[in-house]
Amino acid sequence: MLTYTLKRLLATLPVLFVVSVAIFLIIHITPGSPAATILGMEATSAQIEAFNEEMGYNRPLIEQYTSWVSGIVQGDFGDSLFMNQTVLGAVSQHIGPTLSLALLSQLIAIVLAIPLGILAAHKRGTILDTMLMSFSLFGMAVPNFLLALILMLILGVNLGWLPVAGYAPLSSGLINHLTTLLLPALSLGAIQAALITRMTRSAMLDVLSLHYMRAARSKGLKERTLLIKHAFRNAFLPILTVIGQTFGTLVTGAVVIETIFNIPGLGQLIINSIVRRDYVVIQGVVLIVTLIYLFINLVIDLLYGVVDPRVRLDRKE
Amino acid sequence: MTLLKVEQLHTHIHTNKGRVSPVRGVSFSIEKGEVTGVVGESGSGKSVMSQSLIRLLDREGNIEYNGQIHFDNKDVLALSEAELRKLRGNDISIIFQDALSSLNPLYTVGNQIVEAIRTHQSLSKKTARKQAIEFLRLTGIPSPETRFNSYPHELSGGMQQRVMIAMALVSKPKLLIADEPTTALDVTIQAQILDLIIQLNTEFEMSILFITHDLGVVREICSSVKVMYLGQIVEEGPTETIFNQPLHPYTKLLLASMPKLNSDRTEPLPAITGTVPSLSNIPKGCSFSTRCPYATDLCREQEPPMFSNDGQRVQCWLYDEEKGGWLD
Ligand SMILES: Nc1ncnc2c1ncn2[C@@H]1O[C@H](COP(=O)(O)OP(=O)(O)OP(=O)(O)O)[C@@H](O)[C@H]1O
Ligand SMILES: [Mg+2]
């Protein structure tokens, strides 16, 4: 298991490299020089010169890249061009709401989707299965901002059960925190839930048709044992992969949902930074989100090893 | 004493391409302690027939049965889901052809054997573990205590099959269905597994339904044999009779295509010409008539009944005395 863990860790390094280069180049592939874009049309050449000097944009690219990376390794993501703040400061200020939102939507999605997916597979071909599948198709088709507006209208405005917008941090109490997040999390989690339901169903069906399921049934096991112990644990790995891969969609969705519900999360930070062309912040946020994404997928890879003995096998070849 | 009595069993499977019937009117019985062989080409319905005995396919699709299955005073086709669970793995166990794909890859073999034990007996985990190790030892697995904690993929094919046998035996079933249990193994291991099965047959007085392509094995271990073709038993009887005096043209061809130890290896084995018709296109009359060298118009028109002679039964018009047909 230790070798496996190390191998997985090493495997993320090339990915990190490619991603960091891509993010680094954001500034340089946008048309015009960074200075011109940031300072605007009216900037004099002296101003541009001074700006480039200050930011180091006149140095060779390789040199800029290495100094950027070495800064990051030491925890220095640079300073915002417009806010009187470091990138890391701005991110840490905004990351809490986004993480809460993402985790809660993911949780809602998983708790809802996995049992429904198992049920659909178990009752395949029945009306229940067809209903669940049409429902999940619907869930995937409705854009999350539309769902957000509908939920807002029904649960927030008409019934008045939940606050329509705003955000209460965890420090203001768990209940408060959750009630403000519930609507956004539902809107954001719906697509995720639909996706995981379908994935669970198809992964379960794949496993249910395998030979060892018939062999297990021939032992006289209860249907529940067959479904959960034998089928689900095997189907869990592909489901887990989908959960990891769709984390990216979740963050993208969060940007939209945060704007609609006026939640001061990373989404707002990113949108504001894009409007202000604050490239340094954009770079930092994108890089941090990528790091989180890689981390989640690393954890999932390690879980593979925990669940499946064939994966953690340290083959000596 | 008769343990199992099957009468006119039909198994129909409804698929989205229509209904197929892999088992079409099978009747036979198995005595206590008897070792019965079932032979027939691939697709003749051996597996579906044997799995129908515990209704194993029920949950996998839309299955319909006709006929009767009586096992030990139980009307199997009338049993509830819960009663079936008591039958499966307890009174009737199955060993499958491919042991590795029959074991769940995520659990140790010990876990899976203990599960089989505790499904049918209320024992503590500890006692069940002891028993499991005993059964592993019985099947000849070296250092069963260590093997108990192995995952299926860590064992060799022969060991995996022994694990499957141990698992099938934990409840001392009255009937063991062995569905080509040695096909995936090499010859020496094959012989060991066969010896083990026979030893268990005598030790536990267990009846065995042995499905195989290998007629040599049948001759070695089975006291009676059934020949299946397209979902029907076309001939059955005591092993010696069937081997010395096969009646059905299909049985004769099967026996002729069997390699003999002292035969001239350069001569190619005679093969049965043609292919097995598909289930969706079953011939009218005798189902073997499309490939039978002796087929007459009658064979192609009307399905032959079973003719019996001295414990040997054959479904072939050639043996209809009224029509004057004994083959010389
Ligand atoms: N679930 C199913 N749905 C549709 N047809 C099936 C199903 N299971 C089996 N069959 C068909 O039933 C027929 C008999 O299959 P079966 O597996 O019993 O043959 P067999 O005699 O065991 O062959 P083999 O020697 O290859 O194991 C085959 O034509 C097969 O295609
Ligand atoms: Mg078979």
PDB file of C-alpha atoms in Angstrom, chain A residues 122 124 211-212 214-215 217-223 225 229-230 233-234 307-310 312-313, chain B residues 51 56-57 59-60 85 88-89 96 101-102 104-107 111-112 115-116 119-120 151 153 167:
ATOM      1  CA  HIS A 122     -32.341  -3.696  -8.757  1.00  0.00           C
ATOM      2  CA  ARG A 124     -34.404  -2.607 -13.855  1.00  0.00           C
ATOM      3  CA  HIS A 211     -20.493 -14.462 -12.950  1.00  0.00           C
ATOM      4  CA  TYR A 212     -19.682 -14.150  -9.273  1.00  0.00           C
ATOM      5  CA  ARG A 214     -24.796 -15.710  -9.881  1.00  0.00           C
ATOM      6  CA  ALA A 215     -22.359 -17.824  -7.890  1.00  0.00           C
ATOM      7  CA  ARG A 217     -26.794 -16.120  -5.299  1.00  0.00           C
ATOM      8  CA  SER A 218     -26.352 -19.888  -5.597  1.00  0.00           C
ATOM      9  CA  LYS A 219     -25.127 -19.871  -1.991  1.00  0.00           C
ATOM     10  CA  GLY A 220     -28.558 -18.752  -0.842  1.00  0.00           C
ATOM     11  CA  LEU A 221     -27.593 -15.222   0.189  1.00  0.00           C
ATOM     12  CA  LYS A 222     -30.237 -12.601   0.874  1.00  0.00           C
ATOM     13  CA  GLU A 223     -30.985 -10.138  -1.870  1.00  0.00           C
ATOM     14  CA  THR A 225     -26.405  -8.951   0.958  1.00  0.00           C
ATOM     15  CA  LYS A 229     -21.942  -6.484  -0.030  1.00  0.00           C
ATOM     16  CA  HIS A 230     -21.304  -8.189  -3.340  1.00  0.00           C
ATOM     17  CA  ARG A 233     -18.778  -2.608  -3.320  1.00  0.00           C
ATOM     18  CA  ASN A 234     -17.610  -3.639  -6.772  1.00  0.00           C
ATOM     19  CA  VAL A 307     -11.450  -1.049  -1.615  1.00  0.00           C
ATOM     20  CA  ASP A 308      -9.822  -3.317  -4.192  1.00  0.00           C
ATOM     21  CA  PRO A 309      -7.067  -5.721  -3.105  1.00  0.00           C
ATOM     22  CA  ARG A 310      -5.993  -6.213  -6.708  1.00  0.00           C
ATOM     23  CA  ARG A 312      -2.967  -2.251  -3.896  1.00  0.00           C
ATOM     24  CA  LEU A 313      -1.053  -5.335  -4.960  1.00  0.00           C
TER      25      LEU A 313
ATOM     26  CA  GLN B  51     -29.457 -23.944 -12.734  1.00  0.00           C
ATOM     27  CA  LEU B  56     -30.950 -19.512 -10.080  1.00  0.00           C
ATOM     28  CA  LEU B  57     -31.835 -17.351 -13.068  1.00  0.00           C
ATOM     29  CA  ARG B  59     -33.810 -12.674 -10.688  1.00  0.00           C
ATOM     30  CA  GLU B  60     -31.730 -12.138 -13.777  1.00  0.00           C
ATOM     31  CA  ARG B  85     -32.734 -19.371  -0.364  1.00  0.00           C
ATOM     32  CA  ARG B  88     -29.659 -22.879  -2.556  1.00  0.00           C
ATOM     33  CA  GLY B  89     -26.247 -23.637  -1.146  1.00  0.00           C
ATOM     34  CA  PHE B  96     -19.018 -23.517 -11.705  1.00  0.00           C
ATOM     35  CA  SER B 101     -14.782 -15.393 -12.043  1.00  0.00           C
ATOM     36  CA  SER B 102     -17.105 -17.137  -9.574  1.00  0.00           C
ATOM     37  CA  ASN B 104     -15.903 -11.986  -5.538  1.00  0.00           C
ATOM     38  CA  PRO B 105     -12.528 -10.281  -6.101  1.00  0.00           C
ATOM     39  CA  LEU B 106     -12.920  -7.878  -3.176  1.00  0.00           C
ATOM     40  CA  TYR B 107     -13.247 -10.406  -0.350  1.00  0.00           C
ATOM     41  CA  ASN B 111     -14.708 -14.265   4.200  1.00  0.00           C
ATOM     42  CA  GLN B 112     -16.678 -15.856   1.370  1.00  0.00           C
ATOM     43  CA  GLU B 115     -20.445 -16.175   4.627  1.00  0.00           C
ATOM     44  CA  ALA B 116     -21.666 -19.402   3.034  1.00  0.00           C
ATOM     45  CA  THR B 119     -25.997 -18.086   5.757  1.00  0.00           C
ATOM     46  CA  HIS B 120     -27.338 -21.508   6.617  1.00  0.00           C
ATOM     47  CA  TYR B 151      -7.785 -13.006  -2.026  1.00  0.00           C
ATOM     48  CA  HIS B 153      -6.474 -13.585  -7.415  1.00  0.00           C
ATOM     49  CA  MET B 167     -17.676 -23.414  -0.246  1.00  0.00           C
TER      50      MET B 167
END
